[in-house]
XYZ file of C-alpha atoms in Angstrom:
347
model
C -15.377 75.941 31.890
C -14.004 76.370 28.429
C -15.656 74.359 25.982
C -13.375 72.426 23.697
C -14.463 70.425 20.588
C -18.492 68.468 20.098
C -18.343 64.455 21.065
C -18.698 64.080 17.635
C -15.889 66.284 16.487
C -13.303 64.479 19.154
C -14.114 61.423 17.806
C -13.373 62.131 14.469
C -10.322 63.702 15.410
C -9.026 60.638 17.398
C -9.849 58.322 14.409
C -7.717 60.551 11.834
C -5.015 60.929 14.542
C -5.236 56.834 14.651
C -4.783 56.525 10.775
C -2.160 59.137 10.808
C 0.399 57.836 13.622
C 3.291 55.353 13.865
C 4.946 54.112 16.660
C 8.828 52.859 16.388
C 11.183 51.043 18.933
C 14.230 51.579 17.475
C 18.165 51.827 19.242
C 19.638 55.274 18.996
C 22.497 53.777 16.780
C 20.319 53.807 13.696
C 18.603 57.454 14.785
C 20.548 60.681 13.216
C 19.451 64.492 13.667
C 20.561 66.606 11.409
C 19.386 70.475 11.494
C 19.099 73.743 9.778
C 17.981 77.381 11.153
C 14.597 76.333 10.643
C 13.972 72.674 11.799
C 15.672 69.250 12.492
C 14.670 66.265 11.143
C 15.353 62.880 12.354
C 17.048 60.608 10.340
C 15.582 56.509 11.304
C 16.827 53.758 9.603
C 14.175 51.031 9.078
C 14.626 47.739 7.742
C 17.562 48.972 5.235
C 15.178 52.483 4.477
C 16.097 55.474 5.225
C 12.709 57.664 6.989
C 12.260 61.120 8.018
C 10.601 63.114 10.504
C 10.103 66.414 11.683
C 10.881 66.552 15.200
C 8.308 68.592 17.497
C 8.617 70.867 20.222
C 7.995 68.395 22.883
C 10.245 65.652 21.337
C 13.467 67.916 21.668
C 12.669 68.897 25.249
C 12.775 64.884 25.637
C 15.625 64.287 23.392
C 17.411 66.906 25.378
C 16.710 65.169 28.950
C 17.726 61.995 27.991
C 20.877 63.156 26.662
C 21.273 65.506 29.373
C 21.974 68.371 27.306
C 20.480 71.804 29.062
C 17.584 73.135 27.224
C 18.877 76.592 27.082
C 21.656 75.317 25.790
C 20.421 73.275 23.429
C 17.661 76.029 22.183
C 21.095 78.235 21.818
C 22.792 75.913 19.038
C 19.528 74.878 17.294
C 18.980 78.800 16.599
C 22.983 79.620 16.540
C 24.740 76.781 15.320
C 22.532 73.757 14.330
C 25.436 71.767 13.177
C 26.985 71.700 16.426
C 23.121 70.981 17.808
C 23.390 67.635 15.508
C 27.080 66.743 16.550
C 25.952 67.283 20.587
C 23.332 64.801 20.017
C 24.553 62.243 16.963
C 27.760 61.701 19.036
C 25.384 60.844 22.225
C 22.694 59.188 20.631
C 25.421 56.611 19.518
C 27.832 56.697 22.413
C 25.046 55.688 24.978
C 23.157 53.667 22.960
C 19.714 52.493 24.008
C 16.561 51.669 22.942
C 13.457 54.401 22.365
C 9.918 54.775 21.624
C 9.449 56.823 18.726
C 5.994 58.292 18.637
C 5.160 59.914 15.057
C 2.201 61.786 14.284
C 1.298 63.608 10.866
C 5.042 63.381 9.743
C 6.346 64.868 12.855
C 8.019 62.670 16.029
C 5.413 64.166 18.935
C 7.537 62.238 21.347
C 10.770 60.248 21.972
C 10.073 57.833 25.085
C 11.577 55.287 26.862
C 10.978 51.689 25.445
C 9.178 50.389 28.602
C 6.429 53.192 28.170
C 2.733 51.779 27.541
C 0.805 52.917 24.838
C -2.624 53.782 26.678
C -4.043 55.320 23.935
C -6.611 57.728 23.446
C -9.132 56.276 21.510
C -8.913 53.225 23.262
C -9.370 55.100 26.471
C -12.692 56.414 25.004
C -14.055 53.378 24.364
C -13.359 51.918 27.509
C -14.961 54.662 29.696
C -17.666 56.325 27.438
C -19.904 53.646 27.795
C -19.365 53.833 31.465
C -20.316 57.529 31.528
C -23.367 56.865 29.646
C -24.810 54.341 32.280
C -23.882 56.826 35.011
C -27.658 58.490 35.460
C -27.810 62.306 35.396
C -23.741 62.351 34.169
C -22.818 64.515 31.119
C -19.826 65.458 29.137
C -19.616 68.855 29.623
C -16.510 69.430 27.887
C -13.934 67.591 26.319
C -10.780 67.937 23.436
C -7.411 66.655 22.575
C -4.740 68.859 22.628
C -0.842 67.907 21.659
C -0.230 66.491 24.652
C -3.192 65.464 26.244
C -7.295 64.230 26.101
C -9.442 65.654 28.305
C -12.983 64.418 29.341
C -15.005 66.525 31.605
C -18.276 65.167 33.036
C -20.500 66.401 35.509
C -23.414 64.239 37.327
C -26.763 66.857 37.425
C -27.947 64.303 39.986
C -25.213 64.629 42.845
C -25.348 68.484 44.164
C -25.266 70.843 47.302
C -25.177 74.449 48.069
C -22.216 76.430 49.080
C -24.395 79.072 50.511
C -28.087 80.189 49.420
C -28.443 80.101 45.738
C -24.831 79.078 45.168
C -25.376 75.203 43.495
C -22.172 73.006 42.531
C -22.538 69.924 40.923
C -20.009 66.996 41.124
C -18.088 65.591 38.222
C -14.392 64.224 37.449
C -12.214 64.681 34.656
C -10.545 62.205 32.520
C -7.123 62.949 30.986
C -4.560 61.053 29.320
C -1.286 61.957 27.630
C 0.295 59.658 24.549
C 3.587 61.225 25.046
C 4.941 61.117 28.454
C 3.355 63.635 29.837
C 1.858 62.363 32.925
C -0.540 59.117 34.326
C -4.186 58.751 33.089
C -5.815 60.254 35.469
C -9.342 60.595 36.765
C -9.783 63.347 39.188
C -12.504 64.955 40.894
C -14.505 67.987 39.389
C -16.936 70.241 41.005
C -18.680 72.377 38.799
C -20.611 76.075 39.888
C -24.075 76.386 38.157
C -23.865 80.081 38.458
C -20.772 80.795 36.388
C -20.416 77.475 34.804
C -16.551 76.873 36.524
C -14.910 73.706 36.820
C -12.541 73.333 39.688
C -10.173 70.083 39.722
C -8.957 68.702 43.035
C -6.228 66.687 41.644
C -5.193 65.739 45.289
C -8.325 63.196 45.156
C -7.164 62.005 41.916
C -6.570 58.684 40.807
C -3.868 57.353 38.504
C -2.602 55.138 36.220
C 0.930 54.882 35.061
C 1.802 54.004 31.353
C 5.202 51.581 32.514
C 5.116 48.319 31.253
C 7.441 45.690 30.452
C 10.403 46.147 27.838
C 9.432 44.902 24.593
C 11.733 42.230 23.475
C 14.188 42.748 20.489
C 17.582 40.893 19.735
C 19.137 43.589 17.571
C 20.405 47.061 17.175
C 17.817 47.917 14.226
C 14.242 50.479 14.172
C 10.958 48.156 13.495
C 7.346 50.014 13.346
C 4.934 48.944 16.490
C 1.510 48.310 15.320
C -1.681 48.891 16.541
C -2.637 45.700 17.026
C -0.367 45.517 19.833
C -2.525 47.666 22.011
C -5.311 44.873 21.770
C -2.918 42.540 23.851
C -5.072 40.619 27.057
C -3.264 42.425 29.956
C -4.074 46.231 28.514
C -7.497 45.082 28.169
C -7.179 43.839 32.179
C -5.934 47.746 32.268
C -8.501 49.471 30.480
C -11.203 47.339 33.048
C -9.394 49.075 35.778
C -9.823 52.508 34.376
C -13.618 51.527 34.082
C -13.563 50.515 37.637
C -11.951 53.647 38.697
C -14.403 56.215 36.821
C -17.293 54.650 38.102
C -16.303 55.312 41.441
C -15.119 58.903 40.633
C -18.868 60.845 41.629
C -18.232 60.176 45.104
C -20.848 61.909 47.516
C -19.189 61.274 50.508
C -15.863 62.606 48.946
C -18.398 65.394 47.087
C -19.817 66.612 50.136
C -16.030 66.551 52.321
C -15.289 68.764 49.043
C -18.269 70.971 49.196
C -17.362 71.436 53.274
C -13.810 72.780 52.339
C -15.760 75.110 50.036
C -18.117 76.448 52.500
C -15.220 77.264 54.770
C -13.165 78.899 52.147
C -16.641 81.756 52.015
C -15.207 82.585 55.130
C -11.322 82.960 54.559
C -11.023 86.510 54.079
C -7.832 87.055 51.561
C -4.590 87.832 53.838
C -3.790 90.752 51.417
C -5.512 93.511 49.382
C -6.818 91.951 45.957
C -3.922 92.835 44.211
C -1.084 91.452 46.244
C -3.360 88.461 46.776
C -3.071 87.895 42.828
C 0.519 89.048 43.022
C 1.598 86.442 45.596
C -0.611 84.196 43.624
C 0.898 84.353 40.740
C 4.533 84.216 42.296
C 3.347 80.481 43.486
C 1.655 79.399 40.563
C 3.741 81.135 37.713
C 1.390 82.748 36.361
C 1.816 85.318 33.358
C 0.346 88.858 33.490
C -1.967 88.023 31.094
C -3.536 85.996 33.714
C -3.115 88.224 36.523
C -5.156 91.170 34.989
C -7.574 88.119 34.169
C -7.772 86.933 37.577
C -7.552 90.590 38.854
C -10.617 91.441 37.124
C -12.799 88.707 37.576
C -11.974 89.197 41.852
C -13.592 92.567 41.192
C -16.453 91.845 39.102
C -17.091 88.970 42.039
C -16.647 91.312 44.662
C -15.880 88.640 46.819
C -12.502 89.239 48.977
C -12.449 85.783 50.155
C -10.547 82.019 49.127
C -13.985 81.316 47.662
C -13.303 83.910 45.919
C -9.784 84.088 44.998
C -10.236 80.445 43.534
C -13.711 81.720 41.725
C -11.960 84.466 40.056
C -9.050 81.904 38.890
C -11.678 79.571 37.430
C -13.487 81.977 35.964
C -10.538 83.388 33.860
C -9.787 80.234 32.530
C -12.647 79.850 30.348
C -10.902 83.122 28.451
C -7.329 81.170 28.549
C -5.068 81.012 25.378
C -5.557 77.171 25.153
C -7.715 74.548 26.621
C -4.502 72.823 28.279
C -3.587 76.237 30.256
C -7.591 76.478 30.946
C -7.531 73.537 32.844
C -4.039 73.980 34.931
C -6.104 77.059 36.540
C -9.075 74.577 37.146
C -6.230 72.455 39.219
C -4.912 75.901 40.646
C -8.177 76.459 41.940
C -8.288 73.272 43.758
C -4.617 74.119 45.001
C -6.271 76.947 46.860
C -8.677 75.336 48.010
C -6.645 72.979 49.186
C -4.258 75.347 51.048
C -3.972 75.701 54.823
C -6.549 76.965 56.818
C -4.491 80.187 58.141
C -4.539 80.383 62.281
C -6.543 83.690 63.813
């Protein structure tokens, strides 16, 4: 499993990332992009001001969707011609106007949302279900960061285990994720986690979910105004975050563990339809996987020597603790549940 930042160090992180974010719900009549070769900032009038913000990577792919401009397309004029970029989406923005989320972080919009989407915050979600872990005997964090687009808690209970074969302990555990800019439900999924090699693998088909919709907040004009925090504090989100506590103290299952552990056991005696390297070649056809990873999963099959699913889906966990970034680390985690997860194949 690849190991992300200390407790200690995420909570600092969250803290400055609190200090250092505004939210705005403003209509796109008073939002402008303009762009250069380099960058675009976006133009938001507030309250008769004029303010500015860099707009990230994952706020153009959104800006772009909602406009329905393609992203090729629109990648083409912000490198080519970033003044016809700005006219494409100025003369949208106003034409269809609407009301967005505006999620700002360090200077930079990390997000451009629909007005209806609820802020389920990160450090909020922390302090709902950390204390919950910590009553949870024999569970530990054994990894856990925030990345752009999402936080990640991944805990393991040292208490709830079984063998796959002789000498071959996993250990069961969920993961807790959350994204602050549209990128998915806060989930809580189930983890198992192999004592030998220290792999996490995620069966997000188990998983439970939350969904950050919730009702339109009012407004009676066409102007930008800055959401505060204090709105997060509101009764019915802390109703929420008591669900989410509900929901991770159910996630170290052992019936669900052991049903998991079962699919495991007959995976050891899958034998791979192909050679090892079509297997990682159709693999990474289905999974879109770069060569990168291939050679990584390639070479971790060998150094396994194990030709079966058990371990096809070893090698795949195993290479993500050498990923580029925690958030590609822990897709392969949920590709290794995907195989595990695939159809038994008829003799």
């Amino acid at each position: 499993m690849k190991q992300g930042k200390t407790l200690a160090e995420l909570g600092r992180e969250l803290q400055r990332q609190r200090q250092n974010r505004q939210d705005f719900l403003a209509d796109t009549r008073s939002i402008e992009m303009e762009s250069d070769s380099y960058d675009s900032t976006l133009h938001l009038s507030l309250e008769g001001k004029n303010c500015c913000f860099q707009i990230g990577e994952l706020a153009h792919q959104q800006i772009a969707a909602r406009l329905n401009i393609p992203f090729r397309y629109y990648v083409k004029m912000q490198s080519e011609a970033p003044d016809l970029l700005d006219q494409n989406v100025n003369r949208w923005l106003n034409q269809n106007p609407e009301r967005r989320m505006i999620r700002v972080l360090d200077g930079k919009v990390r997000a451009f949302l629909s007005d209806r989407y609820r802020r389920l915050d990160n450090l909020e979600l922390c302090a709902a279900v950390l204390p919950v872990i910590q009553e949870m005997q024999g569970s530990q964090i054994e990894s856990c960061e925030v990345t752009p687009s999402h936080l990640y808690l991944k805990v393991v209970n040292r208490r709830m285990k079984a063998e796959v074969k002789v000498g071959d302990v996993v250990q069961a555990g969920f993961v807790v994720s959350n994204s602050e800019v549209g990128l998915g439900s806060l989930r809580v999924e189930p983890l198992v986690f192999r004592l030998v090699c220290k792999n996490g693998l995620i069966c997000k088909d188990l998983a439970q979910k939350k969904y950050h919709v919730g009702r339109q907040v009012s407004a009676s004009d066409d102007s930008a105004y800055e959401l505060y925090s204090e709105d997060t504090l509101a009764q019915d989100d802390k109703a929420f975050f008591m669900k989410v506590q509900d929901i991770v103290r159910a996630a170290v299952d052992e019936t669900k563990f052991m049903l998991t552990v079962n699919k495991i056991g007959r995976a050891t005696q899958i034998p791979l339809k192909h050679d090892p390297v079509k297997s990682v070649e159709v693999l990474a056809d289905k999974f879109q996987l770069t060569e990168s990873e291939q050679g990584d999963i390639l070479r971790q099959l060998f150094m396994g020597g194990d030709n079966s699913r058990y371990g096809l889906l070893n090698a795949v966990t195993a290479a993500s603790k050498i990923a580029k970034s925690y958030e590609r680390a822990t897709d392969l985690e949920r590709i290794g549940g995907e195989i595990l997860s695939l159809p038994v194949p008829r003799n």
